[in-house]
Amino acid sequence: MPVPNFTTAICTFAMCAACVGNAWADSGALLATSGLRSIEGSAGGGLTTWALIAGHAEQGEYALGAGISRAVTDGFALTSASAYWSQGNRLEVSIGRQSLDLDALVEIGATDRTAVAMDLYGVKYRLAGDPVYASFGQFSLGAVYKNNRDAALVRTIGADRASGIDAYLAWSKMWLDGPGHRNWLLNLTLRATQAHQLGLTGFDDNHTLSAEGAVGVFLNPNWVVGAEYRNKPDRLPNVAEDDWADLYLAWFPNKRWAVAVAYLDLGSIGGVDDQHGWFASVQYND
Amino acid sequence: MISLRICALTGFALLLLACATTPKEGLYQALGEGPGIASLVNEAVHRSHADPRFGELFSEADLDNLRSQLNSQICELADGPCVYEGLSMAEAHSGMQISRAEFNWFVEHTRDAMTALGYSVGTQNRLLARLAPMRAEILSDTDMPAQMPEEPVDPLGMGD
């Protein structure tokens, strides 16, 4: 549970942001309800998955889209690319690829590999509700199958397996006319996972529960500022794993494009402590 | 973890304090009272009427009647000195087969009209939050429970 200073910064920034910002031009009312592409491919923020279904499809319509993101810390860099297909604001199917550069580990001689890659296949189903118009918000159920392509490295680290499945229940709710007369987006996800560090350092034989959440305030319909927190299991005996947090700013200029930047606090990764850094993502919705 | 909680609590308290001490203006006043609401209704109806995606929904509508009903309804919703005496939302839209996409387009036109007329984001959000609960009755088919009470209320208890 690292770095209280960072969480202080998150709160201060997010709370202050609620009372500013009337100046930007805006357009459609519902253009941000598709969310962003999370690093695991499904609709979410950056580090966390949300209950939103990707794309702007309503009943009888479908949507396609793709996104790419890069997270860079002192010792590592993670590139994530993903694409999705969604049907009628009900079902979302996504595929993704992550590639983690291991510069920090190469430097200390822990490995001679320069990168580790993982494939992700996700599905998300909206159980009930609507983030804007249902008083109880929207609930979705999802799963992601992840396959780490470097089984040898995973065994070296001490993980049981090179692949695993996450299953999650997610809730999203847009609070209309919340504090500061702004619209607020709240997300909470309960996840059963086998993964160590998303699976980039392998998987356990057994599932464990973790939680993740995000809050965002719409300064206007095009700009959102917020924070995410992701609780992570810490089950590899020799390599500590910390919870993740970030503070983000997202821009939805229109229904097709969205851009997000974030300041990351990822704690200890692969034995290298205090991994802070920056995240940027861009996504396109057909 | 303690620091996280303290921060969240103090931050939220400060926010509420800041928002509570901001001078409060009634929504009806923020909308510019009768004339302001009339120009907003004109603009939203004009934009919807000019949007070919709606097909006959607006081109065949009695626009004078629509504007008049919207004026008195928004005036009442905004705590203005009006009583809406028209049909319920379910009655007014029955048989129109309004889809979710059409509902979204009208919300967007209303939002755009408010922006064009210079209303602040806060005023826009206040009005749209009061209109949002009508969606369930306006749509032809919805998988959400109908939640619209007899009289429009502030669904989130935020007041003004």
Tab-separated table of C-alpha atoms in Angstrom:
chain	number	residue	atom	x	y	z
A	1	MET	CA	0.000	0.000	0.000
A	2	PRO	CA	2.589	2.588	-1.088
A	3	VAL	CA	3.008	6.342	-1.221
A	4	PRO	CA	0.438	8.320	0.745
A	5	ASN	CA	1.659	11.526	-0.920
A	6	PHE	CA	0.370	10.321	-4.230
A	7	THR	CA	-3.082	9.543	-2.901
A	8	THR	CA	-3.188	12.970	-1.288
A	9	ALA	CA	-2.387	14.481	-4.641
A	10	ILE	CA	-5.124	12.441	-6.320
A	11	CYS	CA	-7.758	13.604	-3.892
A	12	THR	CA	-6.749	17.223	-3.880
A	13	PHE	CA	-6.694	17.383	-7.648
A	14	ALA	CA	-9.912	15.459	-8.180
A	15	MET	CA	-11.834	17.405	-5.556
A	16	CYS	CA	-10.644	20.801	-6.745
A	17	ALA	CA	-11.395	19.879	-10.327
A	18	ALA	CA	-15.062	19.556	-9.436
A	19	CYS	CA	-15.470	23.270	-8.867
A	20	VAL	CA	-13.692	24.603	-11.963
A	21	GLY	CA	-13.981	24.497	-15.698
A	22	ASN	CA	-16.906	26.020	-17.553
A	23	ALA	CA	-14.797	27.240	-20.416
A	24	TRP	CA	-14.443	24.366	-22.862
A	25	ALA	CA	-16.728	23.930	-25.821
A	26	ASP	CA	-18.791	20.772	-25.772
A	27	SER	CA	-21.042	18.692	-27.962
A	28	GLY	CA	-23.013	15.446	-27.512
A	29	ALA	CA	-24.376	14.506	-24.113
A	30	LEU	CA	-23.592	10.841	-24.219
A	31	LEU	CA	-20.272	10.747	-25.976
A	32	ALA	CA	-18.185	9.457	-23.090
A	33	THR	CA	-20.382	6.508	-22.144
A	34	SER	CA	-18.190	4.170	-24.179
A	35	GLY	CA	-15.265	4.671	-21.802
A	36	LEU	CA	-11.647	4.246	-22.775
A	37	ARG	CA	-9.665	1.119	-23.663
A	38	SER	CA	-8.114	-0.287	-20.489
A	39	ILE	CA	-4.673	-1.875	-20.705
A	40	GLU	CA	-6.433	-5.252	-20.649
A	41	GLY	CA	-8.536	-4.456	-23.728
A	42	SER	CA	-12.012	-4.041	-22.264
A	43	ALA	CA	-13.825	-0.734	-21.790
A	44	GLY	CA	-12.531	0.992	-18.705
A	45	GLY	CA	-10.142	3.663	-17.722
A	46	GLY	CA	-6.457	2.889	-18.010
A	47	LEU	CA	-5.539	0.478	-15.213
A	48	THR	CA	-9.087	-0.547	-14.298
A	49	THR	CA	-11.980	-2.229	-16.072
A	50	TRP	CA	-15.435	-0.623	-15.952
A	51	ALA	CA	-18.969	-1.977	-16.482
A	52	LEU	CA	-19.426	0.177	-19.601
A	53	ILE	CA	-19.723	-1.600	-22.946
A	54	ALA	CA	-17.275	-0.258	-25.539
A	55	GLY	CA	-18.668	1.727	-28.464
A	56	HIS	CA	-21.841	3.758	-28.892
A	57	ALA	CA	-24.077	1.004	-30.275
A	58	GLU	CA	-27.697	0.969	-29.141
A	59	GLN	CA	-30.202	-1.851	-29.653
A	60	GLY	CA	-29.798	-3.499	-33.062
A	61	GLU	CA	-26.467	-1.798	-33.765
A	62	TYR	CA	-22.872	-2.902	-33.423
A	63	ALA	CA	-19.618	-1.044	-32.903
A	64	LEU	CA	-15.938	-1.621	-33.612
A	65	GLY	CA	-12.898	0.117	-32.233
A	66	ALA	CA	-9.262	-0.106	-31.263
A	67	GLY	CA	-6.778	1.577	-29.007
A	68	ILE	CA	-3.144	1.689	-28.053
A	69	SER	CA	-1.478	2.825	-24.862
A	70	ARG	CA	1.973	3.090	-23.387
A	71	ALA	CA	2.950	3.256	-19.739
A	72	VAL	CA	6.522	4.281	-18.957
A	73	THR	CA	8.055	4.125	-15.480
A	74	ASP	CA	11.624	4.526	-14.285
A	75	GLY	CA	12.463	0.911	-15.062
A	76	PHE	CA	9.794	-0.478	-17.367
A	77	ALA	CA	7.599	0.330	-20.345
A	78	LEU	CA	4.319	-1.438	-21.128
A	79	THR	CA	2.714	-1.161	-24.545
A	80	SER	CA	-0.889	-2.380	-24.821
A	81	ALA	CA	-2.860	-2.621	-28.032
A	82	SER	CA	-6.440	-3.859	-28.273
A	83	ALA	CA	-9.497	-4.001	-30.473
A	84	TYR	CA	-13.140	-4.730	-29.718
A	85	TRP	CA	-16.449	-5.558	-31.287
A	86	SER	CA	-19.630	-4.789	-29.390
A	87	GLN	CA	-23.292	-5.530	-30.021
A	88	GLY	CA	-26.290	-3.434	-28.976
A	89	ASN	CA	-24.748	-2.021	-25.792
A	90	ARG	CA	-25.010	-5.581	-24.464
A	91	LEU	CA	-21.966	-7.653	-25.421
A	92	GLU	CA	-18.324	-6.685	-25.843
A	93	VAL	CA	-15.612	-8.951	-27.259
A	94	SER	CA	-11.992	-7.779	-27.172
A	95	ILE	CA	-8.536	-8.970	-28.106
A	96	GLY	CA	-5.310	-7.426	-26.904
A	97	ARG	CA	-1.563	-7.723	-26.795
A	98	GLN	CA	0.733	-6.397	-24.102
A	99	SER	CA	4.477	-6.072	-24.347
A	100	LEU	CA	6.577	-5.195	-21.302
A	101	ASP	CA	10.117	-3.913	-21.788
A	102	LEU	CA	12.363	-5.232	-19.038
A	103	ASP	CA	15.118	-2.591	-19.091
A	104	ALA	CA	15.393	-2.372	-15.302
A	105	LEU	CA	15.816	-6.139	-14.937
A	106	VAL	CA	18.382	-6.356	-17.726
A	107	GLU	CA	20.345	-3.566	-16.067
A	108	ILE	CA	20.676	-5.433	-12.771
A	109	GLY	CA	21.447	-8.667	-14.595
A	110	ALA	CA	18.257	-10.447	-13.501
A	111	THR	CA	17.424	-11.537	-17.038
A	112	ASP	CA	18.807	-11.302	-20.531
A	113	ARG	CA	15.363	-11.016	-22.070
A	114	THR	CA	14.468	-7.520	-23.200
A	115	ALA	CA	10.678	-7.955	-23.256
A	116	VAL	CA	7.807	-10.232	-22.285
A	117	ALA	CA	4.545	-10.379	-24.246
A	118	MET	CA	1.023	-11.496	-23.387
A	119	ASP	CA	-2.148	-12.084	-25.401
A	120	LEU	CA	-5.565	-11.193	-23.951
A	121	TYR	CA	-9.024	-12.358	-25.044
A	122	GLY	CA	-11.928	-10.699	-23.267
A	123	VAL	CA	-15.694	-10.872	-23.167
A	124	LYS	CA	-18.067	-8.618	-21.212
A	125	TYR	CA	-21.838	-8.881	-20.899
A	126	ARG	CA	-24.131	-6.150	-19.596
A	127	LEU	CA	-26.362	-7.842	-17.047
A	128	ALA	CA	-28.711	-4.946	-16.348
A	129	GLY	CA	-29.117	-1.229	-16.136
A	130	ASP	CA	-27.671	1.849	-17.693
A	131	PRO	CA	-24.898	4.073	-16.346
A	132	VAL	CA	-26.862	7.284	-16.944
A	133	TYR	CA	-30.550	6.438	-16.767
A	134	ALA	CA	-30.931	3.555	-14.312
A	135	SER	CA	-30.938	4.628	-10.680
A	136	PHE	CA	-28.897	1.548	-9.763
A	137	GLY	CA	-26.375	2.100	-12.584
A	138	GLN	CA	-25.076	-0.642	-14.857
A	139	PHE	CA	-23.831	-4.100	-13.907
A	140	SER	CA	-21.679	-6.200	-16.221
A	141	LEU	CA	-20.047	-9.589	-15.952
A	142	GLY	CA	-16.800	-10.292	-17.771
A	143	ALA	CA	-13.860	-12.617	-18.256
A	144	VAL	CA	-10.389	-12.295	-19.746
A	145	TYR	CA	-8.226	-15.213	-20.845
A	146	LYS	CA	-4.565	-14.222	-20.727
A	147	ASN	CA	-1.685	-16.133	-22.222
A	148	ASN	CA	1.870	-15.124	-21.371
A	149	ARG	CA	4.044	-15.948	-24.380
A	150	ASP	CA	7.203	-16.494	-22.355
A	151	ALA	CA	6.534	-19.658	-20.344
A	152	ALA	CA	10.227	-20.132	-19.557
A	153	LEU	CA	10.522	-16.712	-17.922
A	154	VAL	CA	7.325	-17.323	-15.947
A	155	ARG	CA	8.774	-20.565	-14.544
A	156	THR	CA	12.036	-18.823	-13.661
A	157	ILE	CA	10.130	-16.238	-11.635
A	158	GLY	CA	8.366	-19.036	-9.758
A	159	ALA	CA	4.783	-18.761	-11.027
A	160	ASP	CA	2.657	-21.908	-11.447
A	161	ARG	CA	1.369	-21.254	-14.950
A	162	ALA	CA	1.801	-19.135	-18.072
A	163	SER	CA	-1.919	-18.584	-18.660
A	164	GLY	CA	-4.995	-17.834	-16.599
A	165	ILE	CA	-8.509	-16.476	-16.534
A	166	ASP	CA	-9.820	-13.390	-14.748
A	167	ALA	CA	-13.555	-13.190	-14.050
A	168	TYR	CA	-15.145	-9.992	-12.824
A	169	LEU	CA	-18.355	-8.258	-11.839
A	170	ALA	CA	-18.329	-4.533	-12.596
A	171	TRP	CA	-20.612	-1.638	-11.674
A	172	SER	CA	-20.665	1.815	-13.270
A	173	LYS	CA	-22.882	4.760	-12.415
A	174	MET	CA	-23.022	8.277	-13.794
A	175	TRP	CA	-24.095	10.616	-11.021
A	176	LEU	CA	-25.915	13.414	-12.851
A	177	ASP	CA	-25.623	16.892	-11.361
A	178	GLY	CA	-23.372	15.738	-8.521
A	179	PRO	CA	-21.077	17.919	-6.413
A	180	GLY	CA	-20.158	21.157	-8.167
A	181	HIS	CA	-23.139	20.626	-10.523
A	182	ARG	CA	-20.917	18.264	-12.441
A	183	ASN	CA	-21.627	14.741	-13.684
A	184	TRP	CA	-19.515	12.121	-11.889
A	185	LEU	CA	-18.678	8.629	-13.114
A	186	LEU	CA	-18.199	5.961	-10.443
A	187	ASN	CA	-16.866	2.471	-11.129
A	188	LEU	CA	-16.276	-0.541	-8.928
A	189	THR	CA	-15.070	-3.950	-10.073
A	190	LEU	CA	-14.648	-7.157	-8.111
A	191	ARG	CA	-12.224	-9.534	-9.796
A	192	ALA	CA	-11.247	-13.164	-9.309
A	193	THR	CA	-7.748	-13.518	-10.735
A	194	GLN	CA	-4.860	-15.922	-10.993
A	195	ALA	CA	-2.467	-13.296	-12.295
A	196	HIS	CA	0.766	-11.938	-10.878
A	197	GLN	CA	1.279	-8.369	-12.216
A	198	LEU	CA	-1.612	-8.795	-14.695
A	199	GLY	CA	-0.036	-12.105	-15.780
A	200	LEU	CA	3.156	-10.516	-17.082
A	201	THR	CA	5.000	-12.480	-14.395
A	202	GLY	CA	2.724	-15.496	-14.734
A	203	PHE	CA	-0.270	-16.991	-12.962
A	204	ASP	CA	-1.146	-18.920	-9.832
A	205	ASP	CA	-3.033	-22.216	-9.940
A	206	ASN	CA	-5.772	-20.712	-7.756
A	207	HIS	CA	-7.958	-17.642	-8.014
A	208	THR	CA	-7.983	-14.864	-5.452
A	209	LEU	CA	-10.285	-11.866	-5.097
A	210	SER	CA	-9.232	-8.294	-5.781
A	211	ALA	CA	-11.093	-5.007	-6.153
A	212	GLU	CA	-10.558	-1.975	-8.322
A	213	GLY	CA	-12.316	1.344	-8.589
A	214	ALA	CA	-12.300	4.605	-10.454
A	215	VAL	CA	-13.920	7.976	-10.095
A	216	GLY	CA	-14.087	10.729	-12.678
A	217	VAL	CA	-15.679	14.137	-12.851
A	218	PHE	CA	-16.873	15.556	-16.162
A	219	LEU	CA	-15.610	19.127	-16.240
A	220	ASN	CA	-17.852	19.333	-19.294
A	221	PRO	CA	-19.050	16.614	-21.690
A	222	ASN	CA	-15.606	16.470	-23.353
A	223	TRP	CA	-13.158	16.512	-20.461
A	224	VAL	CA	-12.933	14.120	-17.542
A	225	VAL	CA	-10.451	14.191	-14.682
A	226	GLY	CA	-10.243	11.432	-12.130
A	227	ALA	CA	-8.381	8.735	-10.289
A	228	GLU	CA	-8.140	4.963	-10.351
A	229	TYR	CA	-7.099	2.441	-7.730
A	230	ARG	CA	-6.431	-1.236	-8.373
A	231	ASN	CA	-5.923	-3.675	-5.566
A	232	LYS	CA	-3.560	-6.471	-6.673
A	233	PRO	CA	-2.740	-9.861	-5.230
A	234	ASP	CA	0.771	-10.285	-3.827
A	235	ARG	CA	1.330	-14.013	-4.031
A	236	LEU	CA	4.783	-14.627	-5.509
A	237	PRO	CA	7.062	-15.435	-2.569
A	238	ASN	CA	10.181	-13.790	-3.956
A	239	VAL	CA	8.796	-10.794	-5.855
A	240	ALA	CA	6.596	-8.229	-4.138
A	241	GLU	CA	3.554	-6.831	-5.944
A	242	ASP	CA	1.841	-3.582	-4.941
A	243	ASP	CA	-1.552	-1.992	-5.555
A	244	TRP	CA	-1.693	0.392	-8.488
A	245	ALA	CA	-3.081	3.911	-8.636
A	246	ASP	CA	-3.251	6.703	-11.141
A	247	LEU	CA	-4.572	10.190	-11.676
A	248	TYR	CA	-5.965	10.720	-15.176
A	249	LEU	CA	-7.204	13.334	-17.598
A	250	ALA	CA	-9.300	12.190	-20.562
A	251	TRP	CA	-10.470	14.131	-23.586
A	252	PHE	CA	-13.445	13.077	-25.720
A	253	PRO	CA	-13.373	15.551	-28.642
A	254	ASN	CA	-16.053	13.581	-30.504
A	255	LYS	CA	-17.577	10.107	-30.576
A	256	ARG	CA	-14.759	8.612	-32.637
A	257	TRP	CA	-11.634	9.635	-30.782
A	258	ALA	CA	-10.585	9.707	-27.168
A	259	VAL	CA	-7.237	10.503	-25.592
A	260	ALA	CA	-6.124	9.980	-22.023
A	261	VAL	CA	-3.005	10.740	-20.024
A	262	ALA	CA	-2.280	9.635	-16.478
A	263	TYR	CA	0.309	9.828	-13.758
A	264	LEU	CA	1.029	6.333	-12.460
A	265	ASP	CA	2.110	4.878	-9.158
A	266	LEU	CA	2.745	1.171	-9.664
A	267	GLY	CA	4.790	0.402	-6.541
A	268	SER	CA	7.253	-2.457	-6.759
A	269	ILE	CA	7.555	-4.366	-10.035
A	270	GLY	CA	9.795	-7.393	-10.506
A	271	GLY	CA	11.798	-6.508	-7.402
A	272	VAL	CA	12.366	-2.910	-8.505
A	273	ASP	CA	10.667	-0.534	-6.032
A	274	ASP	CA	8.892	2.808	-6.442
A	275	GLN	CA	7.807	2.619	-10.052
A	276	HIS	CA	6.237	5.975	-10.901
A	277	GLY	CA	5.632	7.192	-14.404
A	278	TRP	CA	3.321	8.334	-17.145
A	279	PHE	CA	0.608	6.744	-19.222
A	280	ALA	CA	-0.933	7.824	-22.501
A	281	SER	CA	-3.646	6.174	-24.568
A	282	VAL	CA	-5.515	6.923	-27.734
A	283	GLN	CA	-8.606	5.074	-28.989
A	284	TYR	CA	-10.835	5.081	-32.012
A	285	ASN	CA	-14.492	4.025	-32.095
A	286	ASP	CA	-16.059	3.266	-35.444
B	1	MET	CA	-4.339	3.523	4.007
B	2	ILE	CA	-5.110	5.874	6.889
B	3	SER	CA	-3.796	8.789	4.900
B	4	LEU	CA	-5.925	7.788	1.936
B	5	ARG	CA	-9.064	7.836	4.079
B	6	ILE	CA	-8.211	11.134	5.765
B	7	CYS	CA	-7.495	12.674	2.406
B	8	ALA	CA	-10.716	11.416	0.874
B	9	LEU	CA	-12.807	12.629	3.801
B	10	THR	CA	-11.219	16.059	4.064
B	11	GLY	CA	-11.252	16.488	0.313
B	12	PHE	CA	-14.917	15.602	0.099
B	13	ALA	CA	-15.795	17.829	3.067
B	14	LEU	CA	-13.929	20.755	1.507
B	15	LEU	CA	-15.683	20.177	-1.770
B	16	LEU	CA	-19.125	20.143	-0.201
B	17	LEU	CA	-18.252	23.241	1.792
B	18	ALA	CA	-17.037	25.034	-1.322
B	19	CYS	CA	-20.137	24.068	-3.226
B	20	ALA	CA	-22.446	24.887	-0.314
B	21	THR	CA	-20.992	28.363	0.121
B	22	THR	CA	-21.286	29.181	-3.579
B	23	PRO	CA	-24.218	31.607	-3.923
B	24	LYS	CA	-27.202	29.570	-4.993
B	25	GLU	CA	-29.403	30.617	-7.846
B	26	GLY	CA	-32.616	28.774	-8.560
B	27	LEU	CA	-32.589	26.747	-11.764
B	28	TYR	CA	-35.497	28.785	-13.150
B	29	GLN	CA	-33.445	31.973	-12.685
B	30	ALA	CA	-30.300	30.314	-14.086
B	31	LEU	CA	-32.263	29.404	-17.219
B	32	GLY	CA	-33.293	33.043	-17.704
B	33	GLU	CA	-36.883	32.517	-16.507
B	34	GLY	CA	-39.693	32.442	-19.103
B	35	PRO	CA	-37.873	34.142	-21.991
B	36	GLY	CA	-34.714	32.098	-21.442
B	37	ILE	CA	-36.650	28.823	-21.404
B	38	ALA	CA	-38.560	29.896	-24.529
B	39	SER	CA	-35.361	30.544	-26.481
B	40	LEU	CA	-33.877	27.267	-25.244
B	41	VAL	CA	-36.987	25.328	-26.328
B	42	ASN	CA	-37.003	27.116	-29.701
B	43	GLU	CA	-33.362	26.274	-30.303
B	44	ALA	CA	-33.635	22.598	-29.241
B	45	VAL	CA	-36.790	22.049	-31.326
B	46	HIS	CA	-35.264	23.884	-34.299
B	47	ARG	CA	-32.118	21.706	-34.192
B	48	SER	CA	-34.167	18.515	-33.887
B	49	HIS	CA	-36.550	19.573	-36.670
B	50	ALA	CA	-33.543	20.191	-38.953
B	51	ASP	CA	-31.991	16.768	-38.167
B	52	PRO	CA	-32.873	14.286	-40.948
B	53	ARG	CA	-32.059	11.313	-38.671
B	54	PHE	CA	-35.425	11.750	-36.940
B	55	GLY	CA	-37.384	11.131	-40.156
B	56	GLU	CA	-41.029	12.073	-39.614
B	57	LEU	CA	-40.810	12.298	-35.829
B	58	PHE	CA	-40.230	16.070	-35.874
B	59	SER	CA	-41.098	16.948	-39.486
B	60	GLU	CA	-44.692	15.742	-38.993
B	61	ALA	CA	-45.039	17.074	-35.456
B	62	ASP	CA	-47.202	20.029	-34.380
B	63	LEU	CA	-44.216	22.187	-33.455
B	64	ASP	CA	-46.207	25.018	-31.880
B	65	ASN	CA	-47.904	22.604	-29.530
B	66	LEU	CA	-44.597	20.830	-28.813
B	67	ARG	CA	-42.875	24.125	-27.938
B	68	SER	CA	-45.749	25.188	-25.734
B	69	GLN	CA	-45.783	21.870	-23.826
B	70	LEU	CA	-41.989	21.889	-23.413
B	71	ASN	CA	-42.052	25.478	-22.156
B	72	SER	CA	-44.532	24.793	-19.393
B	73	GLN	CA	-42.934	21.469	-18.513
B	74	ILE	CA	-39.400	22.844	-18.195
B	75	CYS	CA	-40.722	25.881	-16.316
B	76	GLU	CA	-42.370	23.571	-13.780
B	77	LEU	CA	-39.358	21.237	-13.547
B	78	ALA	CA	-37.125	24.240	-12.877
B	79	ASP	CA	-39.356	25.321	-9.975
B	80	GLY	CA	-40.777	28.197	-12.008
B	81	PRO	CA	-44.305	29.601	-11.541
B	82	CYS	CA	-45.954	27.169	-13.971
B	83	VAL	CA	-48.055	24.047	-13.782
B	84	TYR	CA	-47.676	21.540	-16.592
B	85	GLU	CA	-51.175	20.373	-17.467
B	86	GLY	CA	-50.355	18.355	-20.577
B	87	LEU	CA	-50.355	14.614	-21.090
B	88	SER	CA	-48.101	12.330	-19.077
B	89	MET	CA	-44.838	11.453	-20.837
B	90	ALA	CA	-46.082	7.937	-21.506
B	91	GLU	CA	-49.350	9.218	-23.026
B	92	ALA	CA	-47.652	11.966	-25.041
B	93	HIS	CA	-45.210	9.542	-26.671
B	94	SER	CA	-47.378	6.451	-27.026
B	95	GLY	CA	-47.351	5.034	-30.522
B	96	MET	CA	-44.311	7.076	-31.531
B	97	GLN	CA	-41.913	4.123	-31.204
B	98	ILE	CA	-39.099	6.344	-29.945
B	99	SER	CA	-35.767	4.511	-29.925
B	100	ARG	CA	-32.887	4.970	-27.521
B	101	ALA	CA	-30.809	6.500	-30.321
B	102	GLU	CA	-33.544	9.064	-31.051
B	103	PHE	CA	-33.776	9.901	-27.368
B	104	ASN	CA	-29.974	10.392	-27.255
B	105	TRP	CA	-30.052	12.674	-30.318
B	106	PHE	CA	-32.682	14.890	-28.704
B	107	VAL	CA	-30.606	15.084	-25.502
B	108	GLU	CA	-27.590	16.065	-27.604
B	109	HIS	CA	-29.533	18.754	-29.463
B	110	THR	CA	-30.781	20.128	-26.150
B	111	ARG	CA	-27.236	20.108	-24.769
B	112	ASP	CA	-25.916	21.808	-27.921
B	113	ALA	CA	-28.714	24.382	-27.825
B	114	MET	CA	-27.837	25.260	-24.227
B	115	THR	CA	-24.157	25.574	-25.125
B	116	ALA	CA	-24.994	27.786	-28.120
B	117	LEU	CA	-27.126	30.006	-25.892
B	118	GLY	CA	-24.293	30.371	-23.397
B	119	TYR	CA	-25.624	28.380	-20.435
B	120	SER	CA	-22.909	27.185	-18.051
B	121	VAL	CA	-22.088	23.475	-17.809
B	122	GLY	CA	-23.498	23.497	-14.265
B	123	THR	CA	-26.862	24.872	-15.399
B	124	GLN	CA	-26.948	22.368	-18.267
B	125	ASN	CA	-26.277	19.496	-15.866
B	126	ARG	CA	-28.950	20.698	-13.436
B	127	LEU	CA	-31.645	20.745	-16.116
B	128	LEU	CA	-30.609	17.495	-17.809
B	129	ALA	CA	-30.568	15.680	-14.449
B	130	ARG	CA	-34.214	16.689	-13.956
B	131	LEU	CA	-35.184	15.610	-17.466
B	132	ALA	CA	-33.340	12.261	-17.319
B	133	PRO	CA	-35.940	10.380	-15.216
B	134	MET	CA	-38.485	10.855	-18.036
B	135	ARG	CA	-36.568	8.547	-20.348
B	136	ALA	CA	-38.237	5.367	-19.135
B	137	GLU	CA	-41.709	6.703	-20.052
B	138	ILE	CA	-40.629	8.246	-23.359
B	139	LEU	CA	-38.968	5.138	-24.833
B	140	SER	CA	-41.143	2.664	-26.668
B	141	ASP	CA	-39.390	-0.280	-25.103
B	142	THR	CA	-36.929	-0.428	-22.284
B	143	ASP	CA	-35.328	-3.129	-20.207
B	144	MET	CA	-35.292	-0.853	-17.225
B	145	PRO	CA	-38.049	-0.672	-14.669
B	146	ALA	CA	-40.342	2.306	-15.108
B	147	GLN	CA	-39.335	4.620	-12.292
B	148	MET	CA	-41.168	7.798	-13.196
B	149	PRO	CA	-43.242	8.979	-10.250
B	150	GLU	CA	-46.462	10.967	-10.702
B	151	GLU	CA	-44.663	14.246	-10.297
B	152	PRO	CA	-41.130	14.952	-11.490
B	153	VAL	CA	-38.751	14.949	-8.575
B	154	ASP	CA	-35.064	15.450	-8.139
B	155	PRO	CA	-33.924	11.817	-8.415
B	156	LEU	CA	-30.710	12.324	-6.497
B	157	GLY	CA	-31.957	14.584	-3.747
B	158	MET	CA	-29.410	17.184	-4.726
B	159	GLY	CA	-31.906	20.035	-4.656
B	160	ASP	CA	-30.587	23.232	-6.125
